[in-house]
XYZ file of C-alpha atoms in Angstrom:
708
model
C 17.524 27.081 0.228
C 20.053 26.117 2.843
C 20.420 22.733 1.673
C 21.481 23.642 -1.690
C 23.778 26.315 -0.486
C 25.639 23.687 2.109
C 25.817 21.250 -1.051
C 27.535 23.943 -3.033
C 30.059 24.808 -0.145
C 30.999 21.362 0.187
C 31.144 20.345 -3.674
C 34.514 20.809 -3.974
C 35.513 18.557 -0.767
C 33.146 15.869 -2.254
C 34.902 16.196 -5.771
C 38.443 15.516 -4.221
C 36.863 12.678 -2.114
C 35.262 10.749 -5.140
C 38.749 11.745 -6.993
C 40.949 9.812 -4.382
C 38.858 6.935 -4.380
C 38.864 6.653 -8.173
C 42.594 7.084 -8.037
C 43.040 4.079 -5.483
C 41.012 1.873 -7.431
C 42.953 2.628 -10.500
C 46.049 1.994 -8.502
C 44.904 -1.734 -7.611
C 43.731 -3.367 -10.763
C 42.887 -6.604 -8.785
C 40.140 -5.008 -7.359
C 38.506 -4.558 -10.735
C 38.985 -8.119 -11.394
C 37.579 -8.868 -7.972
C 34.675 -6.858 -8.621
C 33.762 -8.404 -11.834
C 34.611 -12.046 -10.865
C 32.648 -11.844 -7.632
C 29.655 -14.417 -7.778
C 27.764 -11.921 -5.489
C 27.629 -9.322 -8.264
C 25.898 -11.887 -10.808
C 23.669 -13.413 -8.243
C 20.881 -11.793 -6.923
C 19.292 -14.758 -5.154
C 18.599 -18.637 -5.362
C 15.535 -20.635 -5.023
C 15.636 -24.318 -4.486
C 19.194 -24.360 -5.848
C 18.129 -22.549 -8.960
C 20.075 -18.909 -9.162
C 18.512 -15.442 -10.040
C 20.819 -13.760 -12.041
C 21.561 -10.071 -11.832
C 20.623 -10.066 -15.834
C 17.129 -11.848 -15.232
C 16.495 -9.445 -12.265
C 17.392 -6.395 -13.968
C 14.907 -7.285 -17.117
C 12.275 -8.302 -14.946
C 12.484 -5.021 -12.932
C 12.923 -2.995 -16.307
C 9.728 -4.685 -17.629
C 7.805 -3.859 -14.466
C 8.982 -0.271 -14.517
C 7.909 0.061 -17.714
C 4.235 -1.222 -16.962
C 3.830 0.765 -13.728
C 6.146 3.624 -14.313
C 6.312 6.273 -11.511
C 3.265 4.906 -9.734
C 5.635 2.862 -7.537
C 8.867 3.218 -5.511
C 12.084 1.588 -6.382
C 11.647 -1.047 -3.325
C 8.113 -1.636 -3.991
C 9.034 -2.665 -7.500
C 11.967 -4.662 -6.257
C 9.711 -6.707 -4.062
C 6.882 -7.443 -6.271
C 9.576 -8.444 -8.813
C 11.255 -10.566 -6.423
C 8.056 -12.127 -4.984
C 6.633 -13.002 -8.871
C 10.240 -14.724 -9.705
C 10.155 -16.660 -6.391
C 6.489 -17.722 -7.182
C 7.522 -18.558 -10.893
C 10.364 -20.840 -9.989
C 8.741 -22.340 -6.913
C 5.649 -23.508 -8.920
C 7.689 -24.419 -12.097
C 9.711 -26.828 -9.837
C 6.600 -28.359 -8.440
C 4.995 -28.846 -11.920
C 8.328 -30.366 -13.116
C 8.240 -32.705 -10.252
C 4.708 -33.545 -11.179
C 5.486 -34.192 -14.674
C 3.235 -31.106 -15.865
C 4.077 -28.215 -18.237
C 2.320 -25.222 -19.213
C 3.342 -24.448 -22.892
C 2.925 -21.756 -25.477
C -0.322 -23.498 -26.552
C -1.751 -23.521 -23.099
C -0.811 -19.539 -22.974
C -2.349 -18.970 -26.211
C -5.617 -20.566 -25.333
C -5.799 -18.625 -22.191
C -5.354 -15.531 -24.038
C -7.832 -15.950 -26.688
C -10.618 -16.863 -24.105
C -9.866 -13.564 -22.255
C -12.752 -11.510 -22.716
C -11.009 -8.053 -23.007
C -9.284 -9.920 -26.216
C -12.483 -11.148 -27.785
C -14.373 -7.960 -27.351
C -11.528 -5.707 -28.846
C -12.935 -4.449 -32.271
C -9.174 -4.835 -33.762
C -9.319 -8.592 -33.487
C -12.850 -8.936 -34.757
C -13.906 -9.617 -38.439
C -16.403 -8.056 -40.506
C -19.354 -9.937 -38.772
C -18.284 -8.668 -35.126
C -17.094 -11.876 -34.285
C -13.557 -12.831 -32.720
C -10.881 -13.698 -35.049
C -7.465 -15.148 -33.614
C -6.019 -14.885 -37.078
C -6.126 -10.815 -36.479
C -4.634 -11.311 -33.210
C -1.856 -13.232 -34.648
C -1.413 -10.704 -37.514
C -1.424 -7.739 -34.832
C 1.201 -9.507 -32.739
C 3.317 -10.138 -35.693
C 3.492 -6.848 -36.859
C 4.190 -5.243 -33.398
C 6.833 -7.722 -32.624
C 8.869 -6.683 -36.110
C 7.951 -2.839 -35.675
C 11.116 -1.337 -34.173
C 8.885 1.673 -33.306
C 6.850 -0.435 -31.125
C 8.951 -2.043 -28.760
C 7.204 -0.774 -25.627
C 3.964 -2.094 -27.093
C 5.418 -5.506 -27.434
C 7.295 -5.717 -24.187
C 3.571 -4.836 -22.600
C 2.157 -8.060 -24.533
C 5.380 -10.391 -23.547
C 4.523 -9.358 -19.987
C 0.894 -9.678 -20.113
C 1.348 -13.424 -21.830
C 3.960 -14.109 -18.913
C 1.277 -13.196 -16.229
C -1.135 -15.400 -18.055
C 1.503 -18.225 -17.709
C 2.246 -17.633 -14.137
C -1.450 -17.471 -13.293
C -1.864 -20.764 -15.326
C 0.961 -22.533 -13.397
C -0.468 -21.203 -10.070
C -3.795 -22.390 -11.079
C -2.968 -25.703 -12.438
C -0.894 -26.772 -9.321
C -3.309 -25.626 -6.831
C -6.223 -27.432 -8.838
C -4.029 -30.594 -8.541
C -3.539 -30.437 -4.861
C -7.225 -29.359 -4.355
C -8.215 -32.503 -6.231
C -6.446 -34.819 -3.828
C -7.725 -33.033 -0.477
C -10.830 -35.263 -0.035
C -12.143 -36.748 3.054
C -13.749 -40.197 3.555
C -17.112 -40.837 5.387
C -15.149 -42.676 8.177
C -13.323 -39.312 8.839
C -16.668 -37.840 8.768
C -17.923 -40.226 11.266
C -14.949 -39.911 13.571
C -14.977 -35.845 13.582
C -18.805 -36.106 14.560
C -18.327 -38.485 17.661
C -15.192 -36.724 18.609
C -16.796 -33.549 18.553
C -20.034 -34.352 20.085
C -18.913 -36.729 22.761
C -19.873 -35.266 26.335
C -17.097 -36.105 28.981
C -17.472 -36.088 32.540
C -14.484 -35.971 34.833
C -13.224 -35.525 38.070
C -9.791 -33.880 38.674
C -7.215 -32.099 40.736
C -5.652 -28.729 39.423
C -2.574 -27.473 40.845
C -1.712 -24.189 39.147
C 1.473 -23.135 38.074
C 1.218 -19.770 40.154
C 1.210 -22.002 43.367
C 5.034 -22.227 43.025
C 6.963 -18.883 43.364
C 9.004 -17.732 40.610
C 11.608 -17.102 43.133
C 12.303 -20.935 43.574
C 12.913 -21.493 39.833
C 16.288 -20.842 38.263
C 16.563 -20.628 34.437
C 19.776 -20.099 32.915
C 21.328 -18.939 29.761
C 22.404 -22.330 28.455
C 18.933 -23.751 29.114
C 17.493 -20.944 26.959
C 19.880 -21.590 24.202
C 19.201 -25.195 24.330
C 15.406 -24.461 23.939
C 16.159 -22.462 20.978
C 18.154 -25.092 19.257
C 15.458 -27.271 19.925
C 12.744 -25.048 18.556
C 15.032 -23.303 15.669
C 12.114 -22.615 13.324
C 10.414 -20.428 16.221
C 13.629 -18.346 16.715
C 15.031 -17.622 13.070
C 15.484 -13.925 12.603
C 16.505 -11.872 9.606
C 19.192 -9.405 9.622
C 17.811 -6.104 11.202
C 19.036 -2.732 12.953
C 17.798 -0.545 15.492
C 18.371 3.592 15.253
C 17.595 6.296 17.414
C 16.644 9.577 15.380
C 16.357 13.430 16.191
C 14.621 15.325 13.482
C 15.196 18.963 12.825
C 12.103 20.211 11.048
C 12.426 23.372 8.865
C 8.988 25.026 9.934
C 7.972 28.734 9.214
C 8.627 30.894 12.179
C 6.111 33.845 13.342
C 8.568 36.182 11.725
C 8.164 34.270 8.515
C 4.200 34.536 8.624
C 4.450 38.133 9.262
C 7.073 38.691 6.156
C 4.590 36.633 3.819
C 1.502 38.598 4.970
C 3.256 41.849 4.680
C 4.347 40.934 1.241
C 0.781 40.334 0.242
C -0.237 43.662 1.897
C 2.280 45.207 -0.152
C 0.902 43.734 -3.645
C -2.797 45.479 -2.892
C -1.692 48.937 -3.549
C -0.423 50.710 -6.656
C 3.488 51.255 -6.901
C 3.835 54.215 -9.066
C 2.984 53.012 -12.593
C 2.674 49.393 -11.423
C -1.018 48.633 -10.740
C -1.736 46.514 -7.385
C -4.213 43.683 -6.933
C -6.920 46.302 -6.179
C -6.919 48.224 -9.321
C -5.041 45.949 -11.989
C -7.267 45.534 -14.976
C -5.118 42.668 -16.199
C -5.429 39.846 -13.275
C -3.825 37.091 -15.561
C -0.553 39.613 -15.898
C -0.713 40.549 -12.472
C -0.657 36.705 -11.236
C 2.246 35.800 -13.608
C 4.359 38.875 -12.981
C 3.833 38.188 -9.139
C 4.133 34.827 -8.997
C 1.172 33.312 -7.093
C 1.095 29.989 -5.952
C -2.273 29.179 -7.226
C -3.203 29.986 -10.771
C -6.232 32.428 -11.899
C -9.319 30.466 -12.323
C -12.657 30.683 -14.115
C -14.736 28.833 -11.205
C -17.844 30.061 -9.621
C -18.031 29.842 -5.868
C -21.182 29.333 -3.634
C -20.854 30.623 0.080
C -20.610 26.956 1.494
C -17.260 26.508 -0.879
C -15.698 29.949 0.042
C -12.908 30.051 2.927
C -14.772 30.804 6.218
C -12.217 33.575 6.972
C -13.797 35.687 4.191
C -17.097 34.006 3.029
C -19.516 36.260 5.122
C -18.015 39.478 3.881
C -17.715 38.179 0.259
C -21.306 37.245 -0.031
C -22.197 40.809 1.592
C -19.828 42.473 -0.838
C -19.932 43.853 -4.413
C -17.800 43.489 -7.662
C -14.315 44.908 -7.101
C -14.294 44.405 -3.376
C -10.939 43.039 -1.982
C -10.453 40.731 0.911
C -7.287 39.896 2.787
C -4.539 39.051 3.507
C -6.273 35.949 5.214
C -4.740 32.808 6.145
C -6.410 29.709 4.599
C -4.963 26.085 4.197
C -1.078 26.976 4.977
C -1.105 30.115 2.854
C -1.813 33.862 3.010
C -4.336 34.758 0.383
C -5.818 37.872 -0.998
C -9.096 37.895 -2.913
C -11.228 40.239 -5.314
C -14.810 39.610 -6.502
C -14.713 39.829 -10.201
C -18.133 38.735 -11.039
C -21.665 37.950 -9.168
C -24.447 36.064 -10.477
C -27.304 34.017 -9.695
C -26.865 30.283 -11.092
C -27.590 26.766 -10.068
C -25.157 24.413 -8.677
C -25.931 21.519 -10.770
C -27.573 21.140 -14.314
C -28.738 18.082 -16.032
C -28.630 18.307 -19.725
C -28.697 16.337 -23.228
C -26.756 16.840 -26.372
C -26.397 15.605 -29.935
C -22.835 15.542 -30.934
C -21.467 16.353 -34.498
C -17.819 15.859 -34.577
C -15.510 17.209 -37.356
C -12.265 16.674 -38.449
C -9.756 17.629 -35.759
C -12.168 17.827 -32.977
C -11.965 15.622 -29.742
C -14.470 12.943 -30.662
C -13.353 12.650 -34.431
C -12.461 9.022 -35.219
C -11.441 7.081 -38.340
C -15.123 7.278 -39.701
C -15.481 11.408 -39.432
C -15.507 13.030 -42.601
C -17.174 16.272 -41.886
C -15.274 19.495 -42.155
C -15.803 22.072 -39.298
C -18.120 24.069 -41.933
C -20.075 21.113 -42.989
C -20.439 19.920 -39.271
C -21.848 23.503 -38.343
C -24.419 23.198 -41.305
C -25.475 20.012 -39.801
C -25.712 21.151 -36.335
C -27.912 24.157 -37.465
C -30.046 22.080 -39.602
C -30.577 19.448 -36.621
C -31.246 22.428 -34.328
C -33.840 23.796 -36.586
C -35.471 20.400 -36.414
C -35.525 19.788 -32.792
C -36.651 23.357 -31.950
C -39.695 22.629 -33.796
C -40.332 19.150 -32.681
C -38.659 18.506 -29.176
C -39.802 15.002 -29.315
C -37.252 14.227 -31.963
C -34.487 15.466 -29.893
C -33.603 11.736 -28.233
C -34.113 9.820 -31.385
C -31.594 11.936 -33.180
C -29.178 11.894 -30.457
C -29.430 7.684 -30.332
C -28.872 7.716 -34.351
C -26.047 10.126 -34.299
C -24.046 10.303 -31.065
C -20.635 8.335 -31.031
C -19.966 8.889 -27.223
C -21.454 7.311 -24.112
C -24.603 9.056 -24.393
C -25.626 7.052 -27.288
C -28.680 4.969 -26.507
C -29.405 7.051 -23.721
C -31.201 9.889 -25.929
C -27.974 11.964 -25.541
C -28.467 12.211 -21.829
C -25.260 13.630 -20.118
C -26.524 13.325 -16.627
C -25.935 15.886 -13.941
C -22.971 18.165 -13.971
C -21.785 20.450 -11.025
C -20.373 23.756 -11.240
C -17.062 22.605 -9.761
C -16.559 20.078 -12.646
C -17.936 22.410 -15.231
C -15.807 25.176 -14.496
C -12.409 23.238 -13.776
C -9.497 23.940 -16.382
C -10.339 20.688 -18.124
C -13.843 21.303 -18.795
C -14.916 23.128 -22.095
C -15.549 26.736 -21.203
C -18.200 27.277 -23.920
C -20.202 24.319 -22.950
C -20.076 25.323 -19.223
C -21.181 28.642 -19.979
C -24.129 27.600 -22.067
C -25.108 24.949 -19.211
C -25.021 27.281 -16.229
C -26.251 30.574 -17.982
C -29.331 29.529 -19.713
C -32.563 28.533 -18.305
C -33.943 24.855 -18.158
C -35.721 24.048 -21.534
C -33.200 26.096 -23.452
C -31.928 24.363 -26.580
C -28.814 25.952 -28.173
C -25.878 25.265 -30.634
C -22.097 25.742 -29.480
C -18.913 24.982 -30.782
C -16.668 22.945 -28.455
C -13.576 21.001 -28.639
C -15.640 18.012 -28.807
C -17.222 19.126 -32.085
C -20.665 21.064 -32.699
C -23.112 20.071 -30.040
C -26.733 21.015 -30.078
C -27.427 21.197 -26.253
C -30.856 20.720 -24.154
C -30.815 21.789 -20.683
C -33.315 19.305 -18.930
C -33.158 20.372 -15.298
C -31.471 22.714 -12.934
C -31.486 22.943 -9.364
C -30.308 24.901 -6.157
C -30.261 28.285 -7.820
C -28.660 30.654 -5.668
C -25.980 33.543 -5.339
C -22.507 32.833 -6.858
C -19.448 34.716 -6.995
C -16.215 34.604 -9.229
C -13.145 35.208 -7.045
C -9.630 36.031 -8.269
C -7.593 34.830 -5.221
C -3.821 35.531 -5.038
C -1.784 32.927 -2.853
C 1.305 32.420 -1.167
C 2.411 29.528 0.701
C 3.599 29.968 4.264
C 6.944 28.515 4.269
C 10.158 28.837 6.130
C 12.720 31.913 4.913
C 16.366 31.265 4.098
C 17.248 32.380 7.511
C 15.039 29.796 9.301
C 16.444 27.462 7.268
C 19.944 28.060 8.006
C 19.276 28.122 11.508
C 17.641 24.765 11.623
C 20.901 23.274 9.607
C 22.974 25.106 12.401
C 20.945 23.376 15.143
C 21.368 19.998 13.622
C 25.122 20.648 13.040
C 25.550 21.760 16.557
C 23.717 18.653 17.939
C 26.091 16.450 15.462
C 28.984 18.328 16.935
C 28.070 17.398 20.407
C 28.183 13.757 19.415
C 31.447 13.836 17.686
C 32.752 15.501 21.292
C 32.046 12.228 22.747
C 28.547 13.387 24.421
C 25.985 10.206 24.304
C 23.078 10.636 22.000
C 20.164 10.678 24.722
C 22.042 12.874 26.910
C 22.922 15.473 24.045
C 19.008 15.277 23.054
C 17.603 15.643 26.675
C 20.214 18.829 27.110
C 18.789 20.422 23.945
C 15.019 19.298 24.690
C 14.867 17.203 21.596
C 12.863 14.190 21.059
C 14.323 11.053 20.513
C 12.555 8.543 17.885
C 13.531 4.887 18.299
C 13.355 2.860 14.974
C 13.190 -0.796 15.763
C 13.833 -3.811 13.495
C 14.598 -2.083 10.303
C 15.228 -4.375 7.603
C 18.018 -4.086 4.502
C 15.362 -3.741 1.975
C 13.166 -1.221 3.845
C 12.762 2.138 2.500
C 10.193 3.841 4.750
C 11.265 5.176 8.286
C 8.393 6.094 10.738
C 8.007 9.683 10.834
C 10.630 10.412 8.317
C 9.214 8.718 5.211
C 11.031 7.090 2.260
C 14.965 7.235 3.216
C 16.810 4.456 1.509
C 20.143 6.557 2.354
C 19.469 6.141 5.983
C 18.787 2.200 5.382
C 21.856 1.840 3.445
C 23.945 3.594 6.008
C 22.513 1.474 8.991
C 23.456 -1.616 7.032
C 26.877 -0.478 6.041
C 29.286 -3.248 7.105
C 31.887 -0.410 8.421
C 29.563 1.241 10.892
C 29.383 0.180 14.447
C 26.813 0.740 17.111
C 27.188 4.261 18.446
C 28.261 5.659 15.057
C 26.111 8.605 13.823
C 25.179 10.641 10.911
C 23.125 13.839 9.709
C 20.818 13.223 6.612
C 19.234 15.862 4.609
C 15.454 14.709 4.576
C 12.435 16.376 3.161
C 11.652 19.269 5.324
C 14.513 19.330 7.367
C 17.248 17.191 8.746
C 17.654 13.854 10.687
C 20.719 13.136 13.018
C 20.607 9.223 13.181
C 22.643 6.908 15.589
C 23.073 2.894 15.166
C 21.727 1.565 18.485
C 21.426 -1.909 17.903
C 21.786 -4.599 15.358
C 20.505 -8.284 14.979
C 22.515 -10.742 12.397
C 20.642 -13.315 10.367
C 20.252 -16.592 12.184
C 18.900 -17.686 15.610
C 17.730 -15.131 18.136
C 20.181 -14.506 20.961
C 19.408 -15.918 24.287
C 18.984 -12.365 25.733
C 16.539 -11.639 23.146
C 14.587 -14.699 23.278
C 14.468 -14.763 27.103
C 11.076 -13.127 27.563
C 9.378 -15.653 25.246
C 11.533 -18.839 26.412
C 11.977 -17.972 30.322
C 8.212 -18.423 31.051
C 7.906 -21.746 29.046
C 10.898 -23.094 31.224
C 9.743 -21.939 34.156
C 6.390 -23.476 33.777
C 8.292 -26.719 32.638
C 10.224 -26.721 36.043
C 7.228 -25.948 37.959
C 5.325 -28.677 36.281
C 8.296 -31.094 37.387
C 8.127 -29.744 40.815
C 4.336 -30.038 41.150
C 4.422 -33.478 39.499
C 6.946 -34.510 42.453
C 4.026 -33.956 44.813
C 1.201 -35.335 42.720
C 1.409 -38.815 44.385
C -1.632 -41.080 45.571
C -3.503 -43.949 44.577
C -6.827 -41.647 44.464
C -7.671 -38.002 43.594
C -8.717 -37.510 47.062
C -5.031 -38.449 48.311
C -3.493 -36.272 45.579
C -5.617 -33.295 46.591
C -4.600 -33.707 50.209
C -0.982 -34.112 49.367
C -1.289 -30.589 47.377
C -3.293 -28.859 49.807
C -6.322 -28.623 47.462
C -9.513 -30.254 46.465
C -11.050 -32.519 44.091
C -13.165 -30.944 41.524
C -15.578 -31.834 38.812
C -16.525 -31.001 35.154
C -19.674 -32.228 33.332
C -20.315 -32.522 29.500
C -17.048 -31.065 28.294
C -15.946 -31.862 24.608
C -13.419 -31.559 22.157
C -15.242 -29.202 20.066
C -15.011 -26.625 23.027
C -11.911 -27.699 24.983
C -12.740 -25.034 27.765
C -12.448 -26.144 31.698
C -14.694 -24.306 33.928
C -13.011 -21.851 36.233
C -9.461 -22.846 34.408
C -9.870 -21.757 30.790
C -8.465 -23.049 27.565
C -7.081 -26.447 28.236
C -7.020 -28.335 24.730
C -4.340 -30.955 25.911
C -6.128 -31.890 29.225
C -9.346 -32.208 27.307
C -7.540 -34.383 24.592
C -6.456 -36.715 27.396
C -9.965 -36.962 28.700
C -11.176 -38.181 25.397
C -8.356 -40.685 24.993
C -8.666 -41.933 28.475
C -10.655 -45.044 29.942
C -13.367 -44.461 32.372
C -12.623 -44.635 36.075
C -8.853 -44.763 35.750
C -6.801 -42.497 37.461
C -4.254 -40.388 35.306
C -1.541 -38.143 36.953
C 0.886 -35.431 35.885
C -0.737 -33.623 32.973
C 0.792 -30.548 32.258
C -1.641 -28.206 30.809
C -1.705 -24.314 29.891
C -2.564 -23.073 33.583
C -1.119 -25.930 35.509
C -0.782 -29.627 36.184
C -3.655 -31.853 36.499
C -4.742 -35.375 37.856
C -7.837 -36.862 36.792
C -10.474 -39.665 36.208
C -13.054 -39.591 33.577
C -16.504 -40.718 34.978
C -18.571 -40.781 32.019
C -18.602 -40.627 28.139
C -21.915 -39.810 26.829
C -21.712 -40.904 22.996
C -24.036 -38.873 20.550
C -26.769 -40.293 18.680
C -25.331 -42.385 15.401
C -26.199 -40.812 12.300
C -27.611 -42.707 9.073
C -24.936 -40.674 7.075
C -21.928 -38.685 7.976
C -21.624 -36.898 4.579
C -22.168 -33.729 5.961
C -19.051 -33.919 8.342
C -17.022 -35.395 5.478
C -17.803 -32.416 3.563
C -16.836 -30.030 6.316
C -13.364 -31.779 6.616
C -12.909 -31.574 2.827
C -13.708 -27.807 2.802
C -11.425 -27.311 5.685
C -8.665 -28.897 3.948
C -9.072 -27.043 0.766
C -8.987 -23.796 2.543
C -5.237 -24.922 3.714
C -4.531 -24.501 -0.005
C -4.198 -20.698 0.641
C -1.347 -21.506 2.809
C 0.207 -24.110 0.852
C 2.345 -21.746 -1.329
C 3.949 -20.348 1.972
C 4.597 -23.838 2.977
C 6.482 -24.809 -0.383
C 8.060 -21.501 -0.438
C 9.526 -22.424 2.956
C 10.976 -25.570 1.807
C 12.681 -24.036 -1.276
C 15.441 -22.493 0.719
C 15.141 -18.989 -0.680
C 18.429 -16.822 -0.539
C 17.924 -13.078 -0.995
C 21.144 -11.096 -1.904
C 19.370 -8.098 -3.234
C 21.062 -5.976 -0.553
C 24.429 -6.527 -2.576
C 22.320 -5.364 -5.959
C 21.398 -1.974 -3.777
C 24.929 -1.437 -3.044
C 24.931 -2.454 0.702
C 28.142 -4.208 1.873
């Protein structure tokens, strides 16, 4: 591979660089002292004044990795562990303020009430009832056994999760209990939502004033940002531009691979080719097929469309290909043709023996004894087939117990897969429905009855040798040189976009990359690129080439945002329209003069309009749109009183309420009270975020992951 060769070429230079860095470190002992005395090294974060130490975070991360293994990435694990620690500390603080503690007894009681614990046979007594003393004995044994450290760790993690959940539910329950509503509140909501208001109004839209007449300065935007800090807080981010050089097979690469497979078809002296070999297993191994030789039977609809028609018109020994299929070139040979169903339903009686897969602590039979038992039962059920189900229910210890031994339907793709027992599969698919027989499988001895089969049709067994279509070393080296040439152009001062355009390369922008991100769109998981982007030594315009899966990426740092408040330049698209409307509202307000609506309308070259039966429940003004502030002013206003200069969503209003039509009083407002209560209780879903926001969380994990 080109990447490996380049690494080897540069290995000596890399060793020298590392050596010099270590030498410099040794020459300056104070740097070592500073490193270990730095509080940032020992503190990963802070929640409400309480620190999360490097040790605490590392231990939690290690426990998480032990539980989930390679199923989850490093940064996913980091984020999950961080969020768990935050939640623990947030809720523990709130519970402590409330004088409530979730103790060991609470955790134990919750543990023993868990159904999975109560139903576990190892924690049950002879009567089949849960016995917590057995659980205590088990945990005490595991805790002291040095060979069961992982098991004990898993149990402590499980109990910690129970404690977390108890704290969460306890606090939420306390909050929810205090979120009731009174009948008076229900009555108020009923009248507020159902009062129909009629009003006359004058509407002067903001669009009536040209934007060109309004000047918004940078300092005004900055003042607005400062007054509304919560809306404009930003985290540290970076912007990149990327060009990716993909290592993809060329037409020449495909031709070479196809010719290679063609050469494997024929004999070469004493070496038998694919057509004539009598030992396919050896041929596949010696010639390094990308797919193993399988024992699977295929129907026409499961064979590659490239050869299906020819295969099902062929005979045993016929060879097909090379043909292209799913990113590979393949050659196939028919090794067997037969008629068989595509699925079979069967039942069995299972006799496990010592050493078989279904053997348990109660299994006493040797293989020979199991065979005798199986033969005896076979003779019995062959004479009296009605006994099969009852014997299966009495004897079987697998999931078919209580089902008369019914295994359900099995398809050929399952039966002839590598993990399925070959003897079992052969009996199922090569015998007729109604057949009963005895086989030895890895599960034990089985008396099998074929209950049904369906879709009997022609099937073939194909030996398919495969070679993936991938780039050659020559192609890899060419792509590497292209990436290096592009990087060289940048080192000579050529602008990134200009160089990319000249070489007809696609530039991919990456906006808002965060310090703990790991995925980059179009590139995948690339922590190296993220760490480089946040390195404090890098400046906008700096670039670097990275080796990535399937090629190379040249990245340039194109922008950066520091943690704090959004700059006036970046906030302008949000803030400027708001300030423009505020200034327009002031200008319109100066003209909204007059003792009556008619006078105000005349001063503004517009007309008086009317709205009938609008309500707070649906604050929409006909012909204008959503205007909650205005409709709220309607609701609060006295009838036949003039109000002016009400700045709404779409413009400025003057109005008089002409009529308020109250709804009929109800005998009871409990329905509305319950609605308010339900709405309040749903807000507990957002409560945690509110508490977390007030906890002043400081996240220093970037230092933990080596970003300076």
